[in-house]
Coordinates of C-alpha atoms and ligand atoms in Angstrom, one line a residue:
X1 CA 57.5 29.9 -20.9
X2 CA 57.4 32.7 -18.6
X3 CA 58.6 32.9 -15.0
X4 CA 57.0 35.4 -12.9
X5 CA 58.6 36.0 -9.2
X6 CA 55.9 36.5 -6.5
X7 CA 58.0 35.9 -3.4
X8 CA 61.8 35.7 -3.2
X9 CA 62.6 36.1 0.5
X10 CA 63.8 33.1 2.9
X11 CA 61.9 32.2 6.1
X12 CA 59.7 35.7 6.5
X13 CA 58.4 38.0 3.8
X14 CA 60.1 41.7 3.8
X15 CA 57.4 44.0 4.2
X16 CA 54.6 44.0 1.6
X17 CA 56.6 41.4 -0.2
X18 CA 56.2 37.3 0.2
X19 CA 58.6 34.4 0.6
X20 CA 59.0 31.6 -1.8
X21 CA 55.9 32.0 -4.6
X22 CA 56.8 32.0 -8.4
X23 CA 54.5 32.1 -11.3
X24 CA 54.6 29.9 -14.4
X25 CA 52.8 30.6 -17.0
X26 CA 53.1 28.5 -21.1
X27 CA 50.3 28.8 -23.5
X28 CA 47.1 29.2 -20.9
X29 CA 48.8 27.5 -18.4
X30 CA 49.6 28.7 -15.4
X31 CA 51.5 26.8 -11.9
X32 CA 52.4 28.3 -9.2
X33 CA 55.8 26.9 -7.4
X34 CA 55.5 27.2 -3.8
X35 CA 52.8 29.2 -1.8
X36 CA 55.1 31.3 0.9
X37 CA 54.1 33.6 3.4
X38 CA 52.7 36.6 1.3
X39 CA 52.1 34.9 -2.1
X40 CA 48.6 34.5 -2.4
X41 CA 48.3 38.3 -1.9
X42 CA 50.8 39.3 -4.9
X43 CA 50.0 36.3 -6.8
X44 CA 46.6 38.0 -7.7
X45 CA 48.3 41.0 -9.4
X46 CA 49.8 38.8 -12.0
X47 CA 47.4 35.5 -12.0
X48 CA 43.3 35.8 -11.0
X49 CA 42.9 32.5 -8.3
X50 CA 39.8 31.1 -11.1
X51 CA 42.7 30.7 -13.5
X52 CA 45.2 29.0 -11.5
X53 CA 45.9 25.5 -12.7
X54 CA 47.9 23.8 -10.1
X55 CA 50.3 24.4 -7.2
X56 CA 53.4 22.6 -6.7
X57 CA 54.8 22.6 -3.6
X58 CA 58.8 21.9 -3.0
X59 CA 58.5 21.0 1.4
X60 CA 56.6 22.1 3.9
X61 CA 58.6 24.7 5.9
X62 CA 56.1 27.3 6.6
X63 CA 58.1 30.1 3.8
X64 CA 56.8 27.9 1.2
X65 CA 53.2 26.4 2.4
X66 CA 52.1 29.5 4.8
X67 CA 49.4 30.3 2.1
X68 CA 48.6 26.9 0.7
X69 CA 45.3 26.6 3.6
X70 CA 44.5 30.3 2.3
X71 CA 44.4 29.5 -1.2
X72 CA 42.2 26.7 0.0
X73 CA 39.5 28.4 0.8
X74 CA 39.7 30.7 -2.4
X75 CA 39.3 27.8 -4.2
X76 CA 36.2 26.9 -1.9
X77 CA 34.6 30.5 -2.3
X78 CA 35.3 30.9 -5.7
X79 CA 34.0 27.6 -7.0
X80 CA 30.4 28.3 -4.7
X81 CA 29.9 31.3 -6.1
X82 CA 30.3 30.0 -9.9
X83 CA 33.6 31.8 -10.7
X84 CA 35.5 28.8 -10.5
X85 CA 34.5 25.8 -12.5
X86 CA 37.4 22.8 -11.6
X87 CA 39.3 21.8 -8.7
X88 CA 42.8 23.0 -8.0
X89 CA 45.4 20.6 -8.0
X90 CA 48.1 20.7 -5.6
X91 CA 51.3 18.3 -5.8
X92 CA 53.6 18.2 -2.7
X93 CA 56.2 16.7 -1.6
X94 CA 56.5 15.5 2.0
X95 CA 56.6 12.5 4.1
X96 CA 52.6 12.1 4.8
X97 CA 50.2 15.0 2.9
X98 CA 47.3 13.0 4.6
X99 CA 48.5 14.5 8.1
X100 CA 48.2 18.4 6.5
X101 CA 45.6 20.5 7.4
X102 CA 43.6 20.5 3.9
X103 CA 39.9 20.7 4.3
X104 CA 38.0 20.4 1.5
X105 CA 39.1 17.6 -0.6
X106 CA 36.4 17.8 -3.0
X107 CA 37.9 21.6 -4.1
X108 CA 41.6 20.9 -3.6
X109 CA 43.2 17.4 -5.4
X110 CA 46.5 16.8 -3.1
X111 CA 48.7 14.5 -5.3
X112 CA 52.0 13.3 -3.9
X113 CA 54.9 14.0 -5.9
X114 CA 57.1 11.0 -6.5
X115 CA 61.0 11.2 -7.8
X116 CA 60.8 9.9 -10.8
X117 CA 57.6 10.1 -12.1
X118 CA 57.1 12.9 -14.7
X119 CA 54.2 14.9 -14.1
X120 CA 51.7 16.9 -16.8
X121 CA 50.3 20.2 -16.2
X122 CA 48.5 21.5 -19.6
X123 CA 51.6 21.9 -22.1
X124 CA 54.2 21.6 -19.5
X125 CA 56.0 18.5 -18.1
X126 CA 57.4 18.4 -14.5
X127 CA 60.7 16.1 -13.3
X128 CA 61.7 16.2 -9.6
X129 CA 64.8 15.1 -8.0
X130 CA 65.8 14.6 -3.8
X131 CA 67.6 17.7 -2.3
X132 CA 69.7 17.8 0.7
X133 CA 67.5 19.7 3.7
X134 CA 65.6 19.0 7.0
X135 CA 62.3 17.8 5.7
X136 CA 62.1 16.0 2.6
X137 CA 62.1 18.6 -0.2
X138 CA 61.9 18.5 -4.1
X139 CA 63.8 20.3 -6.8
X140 CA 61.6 20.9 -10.1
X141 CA 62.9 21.0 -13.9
X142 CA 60.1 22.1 -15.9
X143 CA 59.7 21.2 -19.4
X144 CA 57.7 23.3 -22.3
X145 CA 56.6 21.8 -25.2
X146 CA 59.0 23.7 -27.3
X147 CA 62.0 22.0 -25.0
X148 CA 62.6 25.2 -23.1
X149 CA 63.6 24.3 -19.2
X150 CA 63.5 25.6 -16.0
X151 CA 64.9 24.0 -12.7
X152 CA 63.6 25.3 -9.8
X153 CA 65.8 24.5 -6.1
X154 CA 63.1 24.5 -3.6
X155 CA 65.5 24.4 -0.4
X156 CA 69.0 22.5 -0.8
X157 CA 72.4 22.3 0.2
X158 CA 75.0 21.2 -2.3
X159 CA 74.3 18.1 -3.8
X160 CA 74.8 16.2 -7.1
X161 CA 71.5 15.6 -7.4
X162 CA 70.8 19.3 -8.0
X163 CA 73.8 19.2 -10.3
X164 CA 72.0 16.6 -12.1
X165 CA 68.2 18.1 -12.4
X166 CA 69.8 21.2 -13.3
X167 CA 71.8 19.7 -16.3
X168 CA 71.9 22.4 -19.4
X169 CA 69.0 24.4 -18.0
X170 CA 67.8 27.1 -19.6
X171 CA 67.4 29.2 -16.6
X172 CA 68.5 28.1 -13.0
X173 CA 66.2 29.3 -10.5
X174 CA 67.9 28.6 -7.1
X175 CA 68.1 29.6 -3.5
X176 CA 70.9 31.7 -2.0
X177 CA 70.5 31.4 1.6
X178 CA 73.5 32.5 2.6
X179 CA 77.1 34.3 2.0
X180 CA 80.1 32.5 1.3
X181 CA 81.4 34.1 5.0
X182 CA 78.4 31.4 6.1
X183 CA 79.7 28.4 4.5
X184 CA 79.7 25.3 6.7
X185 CA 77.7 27.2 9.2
X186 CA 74.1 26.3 8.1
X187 CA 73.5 22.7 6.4
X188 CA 70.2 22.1 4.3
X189 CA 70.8 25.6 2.4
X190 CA 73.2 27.1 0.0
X191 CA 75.8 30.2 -0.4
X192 CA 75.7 32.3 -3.3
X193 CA 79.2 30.8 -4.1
X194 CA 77.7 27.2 -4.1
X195 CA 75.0 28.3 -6.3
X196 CA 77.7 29.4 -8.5
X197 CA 78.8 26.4 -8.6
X198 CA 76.4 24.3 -9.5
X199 CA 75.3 26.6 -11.7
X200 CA 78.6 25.9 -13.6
X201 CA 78.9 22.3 -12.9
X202 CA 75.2 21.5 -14.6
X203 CA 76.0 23.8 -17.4
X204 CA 72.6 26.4 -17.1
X205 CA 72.7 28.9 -19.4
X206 CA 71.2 31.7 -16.9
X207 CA 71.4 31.7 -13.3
X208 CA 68.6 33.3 -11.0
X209 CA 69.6 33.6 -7.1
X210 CA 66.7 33.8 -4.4
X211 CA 65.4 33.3 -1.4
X212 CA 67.2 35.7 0.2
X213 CA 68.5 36.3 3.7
X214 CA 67.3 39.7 5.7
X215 CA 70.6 41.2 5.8
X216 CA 74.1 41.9 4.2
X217 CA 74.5 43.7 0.5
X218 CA 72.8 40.9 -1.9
X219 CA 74.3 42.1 -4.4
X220 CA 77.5 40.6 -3.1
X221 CA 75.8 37.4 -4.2
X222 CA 76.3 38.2 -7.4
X223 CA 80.2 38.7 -7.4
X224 CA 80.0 35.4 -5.3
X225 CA 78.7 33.4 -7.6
X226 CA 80.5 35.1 -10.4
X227 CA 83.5 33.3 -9.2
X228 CA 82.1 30.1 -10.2
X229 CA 79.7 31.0 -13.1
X230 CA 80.7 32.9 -16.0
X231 CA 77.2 32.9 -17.4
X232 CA 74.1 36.0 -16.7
X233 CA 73.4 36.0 -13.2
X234 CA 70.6 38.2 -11.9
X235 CA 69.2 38.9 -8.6
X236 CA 64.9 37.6 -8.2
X237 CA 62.9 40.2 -7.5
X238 CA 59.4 40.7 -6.7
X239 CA 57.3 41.1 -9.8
X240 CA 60.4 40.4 -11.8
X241 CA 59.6 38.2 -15.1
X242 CA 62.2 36.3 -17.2
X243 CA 61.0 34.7 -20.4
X244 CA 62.5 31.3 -21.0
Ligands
ZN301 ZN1 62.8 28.1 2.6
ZN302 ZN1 63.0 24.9 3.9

Protein backbone atom coordinates (compact mmCIF):
# COMPACT_ATOMS: atom_id res chain seq x y z
CA UNK A 1 0.00 0.00 0.00
CA UNK A 2 1.25 3.39 -0.80
CA UNK A 3 0.28 6.66 0.86
CA UNK A 4 0.74 9.72 -1.16
CA UNK A 5 0.29 13.23 0.63
CA UNK A 6 -1.65 15.85 -1.43
CA UNK A 7 -2.54 18.27 1.27
CA UNK A 8 -1.18 18.45 4.81
CA UNK A 9 -2.16 22.00 5.98
CA UNK A 10 -5.03 22.76 8.71
CA UNK A 11 -7.91 25.06 7.85
CA UNK A 12 -6.32 26.96 4.60
CA UNK A 13 -3.85 25.65 2.10
CA UNK A 14 -0.15 27.43 2.13
CA UNK A 15 0.34 28.80 -1.09
CA UNK A 16 0.28 26.47 -4.09
CA UNK A 17 -0.22 23.66 -1.58
CA UNK A 18 -3.80 22.06 -0.33
CA UNK A 19 -5.24 21.12 3.07
CA UNK A 20 -6.30 17.74 4.10
CA UNK A 21 -6.04 15.32 0.68
CA UNK A 22 -4.00 12.01 0.74
CA UNK A 23 -3.70 9.47 -1.90
CA UNK A 24 -4.01 5.69 -1.54
CA UNK A 25 -3.11 3.71 -3.91
CA UNK A 26 -2.90 -0.89 -3.55
CA UNK A 27 -2.82 -3.00 -6.53
CA UNK A 28 -4.94 -0.58 -9.15
CA UNK A 29 -6.73 0.88 -6.55
CA UNK A 30 -6.67 4.19 -5.69
CA UNK A 31 -8.84 6.37 -2.63
CA UNK A 32 -8.45 9.51 -1.93
CA UNK A 33 -8.96 10.56 1.98
CA UNK A 34 -10.43 13.84 2.28
CA UNK A 35 -10.82 16.47 -0.55
CA UNK A 36 -9.31 19.90 1.18
CA UNK A 37 -8.96 23.13 -0.17
CA UNK A 38 -6.30 22.67 -2.94
CA UNK A 39 -6.46 18.88 -3.45
CA UNK A 40 -8.15 18.31 -6.54
CA UNK A 41 -5.46 20.55 -8.23
CA UNK A 42 -2.33 18.39 -6.88
CA UNK A 43 -4.19 15.25 -6.72
CA UNK A 44 -3.90 15.20 -10.71
CA UNK A 45 -0.10 15.19 -10.54
CA UNK A 46 -0.03 11.85 -8.86
CA UNK A 47 -3.74 10.25 -9.73
CA UNK A 48 -5.65 11.14 -13.35
CA UNK A 49 -9.65 12.03 -11.96
CA UNK A 50 -10.84 8.83 -14.73
CA UNK A 51 -8.92 6.61 -12.38
CA UNK A 52 -10.02 7.59 -9.16
CA UNK A 53 -12.02 4.97 -7.31
CA UNK A 54 -13.61 6.53 -4.40
CA UNK A 55 -13.35 9.38 -1.92
CA UNK A 56 -13.69 9.08 1.69
CA UNK A 57 -14.39 11.90 3.50
CA UNK A 58 -13.55 12.12 7.49
CA UNK A 59 -16.24 15.66 8.34
CA UNK A 60 -17.28 18.30 6.60
CA UNK A 61 -15.26 21.24 7.79
CA UNK A 62 -14.57 23.11 4.67
CA UNK A 63 -10.25 22.01 4.88
CA UNK A 64 -11.44 18.60 4.06
CA UNK A 65 -14.66 18.93 1.61
CA UNK A 66 -13.78 22.44 -0.11
CA UNK A 67 -13.10 20.38 -3.36
CA UNK A 68 -15.53 17.51 -3.05
CA UNK A 69 -18.43 19.80 -5.33
CA UNK A 70 -15.26 20.42 -7.79
CA UNK A 71 -14.44 16.93 -8.21
CA UNK A 72 -18.08 16.61 -8.82
CA UNK A 73 -18.27 18.09 -11.79
CA UNK A 74 -14.94 16.32 -13.14
CA UNK A 75 -16.69 13.32 -12.69
CA UNK A 76 -19.66 14.86 -14.71
CA UNK A 77 -17.35 16.16 -17.65
CA UNK A 78 -15.26 13.37 -17.73
CA UNK A 79 -17.87 10.67 -17.90
CA UNK A 80 -19.88 12.89 -20.95
CA UNK A 81 -17.07 13.11 -22.85
CA UNK A 82 -16.32 9.14 -22.64
CA UNK A 83 -13.13 9.36 -20.53
CA UNK A 84 -14.80 8.12 -17.62
CA UNK A 85 -16.70 4.99 -17.68
CA UNK A 86 -18.24 4.48 -13.76
CA UNK A 87 -19.48 6.57 -11.17
CA UNK A 88 -17.34 7.85 -8.29
CA UNK A 89 -18.11 6.73 -5.00
CA UNK A 90 -17.91 8.98 -2.21
CA UNK A 91 -18.32 7.80 1.59
CA UNK A 92 -18.85 10.55 4.28
CA UNK A 93 -19.34 10.90 7.39
CA UNK A 94 -21.77 13.49 8.78
CA UNK A 95 -25.02 13.97 10.39
CA UNK A 96 -27.33 14.24 7.10
CA UNK A 97 -25.25 13.94 3.50
CA UNK A 98 -28.79 14.47 1.87
CA UNK A 99 -28.57 18.27 3.05
CA UNK A 100 -24.90 18.59 0.98
CA UNK A 101 -24.77 20.36 -2.05
CA UNK A 102 -24.15 17.24 -4.51
CA UNK A 103 -25.74 17.56 -7.76
CA UNK A 104 -25.56 14.92 -9.97
CA UNK A 105 -26.36 11.76 -8.24
CA UNK A 106 -26.35 9.70 -11.17
CA UNK A 107 -22.22 10.54 -11.49
CA UNK A 108 -21.36 10.72 -7.77
CA UNK A 109 -22.73 7.57 -5.31
CA UNK A 110 -22.85 9.36 -1.70
CA UNK A 111 -22.71 6.39 0.82
CA UNK A 112 -22.82 7.18 4.51
CA UNK A 113 -20.21 5.84 6.48
CA UNK A 114 -21.41 3.90 9.59
CA UNK A 115 -18.98 2.95 12.73
CA UNK A 116 -18.79 -0.31 12.55
CA UNK A 117 -19.47 -1.42 9.39
CA UNK A 118 -16.30 -2.42 7.33
CA UNK A 119 -16.28 -1.04 4.09
CA UNK A 120 -14.53 -2.50 0.53
CA UNK A 121 -12.79 -0.55 -1.89
CA UNK A 122 -11.05 -3.01 -4.67
CA UNK A 123 -8.36 -4.90 -2.43
CA UNK A 124 -8.64 -2.69 0.50
CA UNK A 125 -10.91 -2.88 3.57
CA UNK A 126 -11.91 0.31 5.46
CA UNK A 127 -12.87 0.41 9.59
CA UNK A 128 -13.91 3.72 11.08
CA UNK A 129 -14.17 4.67 14.59
CA UNK A 130 -15.95 8.18 16.46
CA UNK A 131 -13.40 11.00 17.18
CA UNK A 132 -13.70 13.78 19.56
CA UNK A 133 -14.40 17.23 17.42
CA UNK A 134 -17.19 19.77 16.57
CA UNK A 135 -19.07 18.03 13.84
CA UNK A 136 -19.25 14.41 13.79
CA UNK A 137 -15.93 13.17 12.22
CA UNK A 138 -14.43 9.68 11.44
CA UNK A 139 -10.99 8.21 11.91
CA UNK A 140 -10.03 5.46 9.14
CA UNK A 141 -7.79 2.21 9.58
CA UNK A 142 -7.19 0.84 6.27
CA UNK A 143 -6.65 -2.64 5.63
CA UNK A 144 -4.50 -4.23 2.46
CA UNK A 145 -4.89 -7.59 1.48
CA UNK A 146 -1.46 -8.49 2.52
CA UNK A 147 -2.55 -7.20 6.35
CA UNK A 148 -0.60 -4.00 5.99
CA UNK A 149 -2.60 -0.93 7.95
CA UNK A 150 -2.97 2.45 7.91
CA UNK A 151 -5.05 4.65 10.43
CA UNK A 152 -5.79 7.91 9.29
CA UNK A 153 -7.10 10.82 12.18
CA UNK A 154 -9.40 12.97 10.21
CA UNK A 155 -9.75 15.75 13.00
CA UNK A 156 -9.61 14.63 16.87
CA UNK A 157 -8.78 15.48 20.17
CA UNK A 158 -7.45 12.89 22.46
CA UNK A 159 -9.54 10.07 22.79
CA UNK A 160 -9.41 6.23 23.36
CA UNK A 161 -11.22 5.61 20.61
CA UNK A 162 -8.27 6.87 18.42
CA UNK A 163 -6.10 4.75 20.74
CA UNK A 164 -8.07 1.93 19.83
CA UNK A 165 -8.50 2.30 15.72
CA UNK A 166 -4.89 3.02 15.85
CA UNK A 167 -3.96 -0.32 17.66
CA UNK A 168 -0.40 -1.77 16.18
CA UNK A 169 -0.72 0.35 12.99
CA UNK A 170 1.65 0.15 10.53
CA UNK A 171 1.83 3.77 9.94
CA UNK A 172 -0.08 6.45 12.02
CA UNK A 173 -1.20 9.18 9.89
CA UNK A 174 -2.51 11.85 12.30
CA UNK A 175 -3.27 15.55 12.77
CA UNK A 176 -0.98 17.91 14.78
CA UNK A 177 -2.95 20.96 15.17
CA UNK A 178 -1.25 22.40 17.66
CA UNK A 179 2.00 22.86 20.04
CA UNK A 180 2.09 21.46 23.37
CA UNK A 181 2.36 25.51 24.59
CA UNK A 182 -1.51 25.08 23.13
CA UNK A 183 -2.67 22.28 25.16
CA UNK A 184 -6.06 22.85 26.81
CA UNK A 185 -6.46 25.85 24.66
CA UNK A 186 -8.30 24.39 21.62
CA UNK A 187 -10.65 21.23 22.12
CA UNK A 188 -11.60 18.98 18.99
CA UNK A 189 -7.79 18.99 17.87
CA UNK A 190 -4.51 17.59 18.94
CA UNK A 191 -0.80 18.77 20.13
CA UNK A 192 2.12 17.20 18.62
CA UNK A 193 2.76 15.84 22.28
CA UNK A 194 -0.74 14.18 22.29
CA UNK A 195 -0.09 12.59 19.02
CA UNK A 196 2.90 11.27 20.60
CA UNK A 197 1.01 9.81 22.84
CA UNK A 198 -1.26 7.95 21.23
CA UNK A 199 1.03 7.05 18.98
CA UNK A 200 2.67 5.09 21.87
CA UNK A 201 -0.38 4.10 23.69
CA UNK A 202 -1.82 2.15 20.32
CA UNK A 203 1.58 0.74 19.72
CA UNK A 204 2.05 2.09 15.68
CA UNK A 205 5.05 1.22 14.34
CA UNK A 206 5.59 4.74 12.32
CA UNK A 207 4.05 7.93 13.18
CA UNK A 208 3.24 10.63 10.46
CA UNK A 209 2.15 14.27 11.93
CA UNK A 210 -0.05 16.70 9.74
CA UNK A 211 -2.35 19.01 9.31
CA UNK A 212 -0.34 21.59 10.28
CA UNK A 213 -0.82 25.03 11.88
CA UNK A 214 0.43 28.37 9.80
CA UNK A 215 3.03 29.26 12.27
CA UNK A 216 5.80 28.29 14.83
CA UNK A 217 9.03 25.86 13.81
CA UNK A 218 7.09 22.40 12.93
CA UNK A 219 9.75 20.76 13.36
CA UNK A 220 9.38 21.29 17.03
CA UNK A 221 6.62 18.77 16.61
CA UNK A 222 8.79 16.28 16.11
CA UNK A 223 10.87 16.67 19.48
CA UNK A 224 7.25 16.97 20.96
CA UNK A 225 6.16 13.92 20.15
CA UNK A 226 9.43 12.27 20.59
CA UNK A 227 8.80 12.60 24.18
CA UNK A 228 6.10 10.22 24.05
CA UNK A 229 7.08 7.98 20.99
CA UNK A 230 10.25 6.32 20.61
CA UNK A 231 9.29 4.99 17.19
CA UNK A 232 10.17 7.00 13.29
CA UNK A 233 8.34 10.10 13.37
CA UNK A 234 8.31 12.16 10.14
CA UNK A 235 6.83 15.43 9.29
CA UNK A 236 3.82 15.00 5.97
CA UNK A 237 4.74 16.81 3.29
CA UNK A 238 3.30 17.73 0.04
CA UNK A 239 4.04 15.07 -2.57
CA UNK A 240 5.61 13.05 0.15
CA UNK A 241 5.04 9.07 -0.31
CA UNK A 242 5.48 6.39 2.38
CA UNK A 243 5.12 2.84 1.34
CA UNK A 244 3.31 0.68 3.93
ZN1 LIG B 1 -9.25 20.08 9.65
ZN1 LIG C 1 -12.34 19.72 11.37
Amino acid sequence: MEVTVIGCWGAYPKQNEATSGYLVEHGGTKILLDCGSGVLSHLQNHCSLEELDAVVITHIHADHIADLYSLEFAILILTQIGKRTSPLDVYLYCENPDKLAFCFPDYVYVHPIVIGETVSIGTVKLDFSENVHDVPCCAVRLTSEEGRTLVYSGDTGYCQSIIDIANSADVLLIESSFYNWQKGKMEGHLTSGEAGEIAASAGAGQLVLTHFPHYGELEEMIKEASRHYDGPITLASCDMKITI
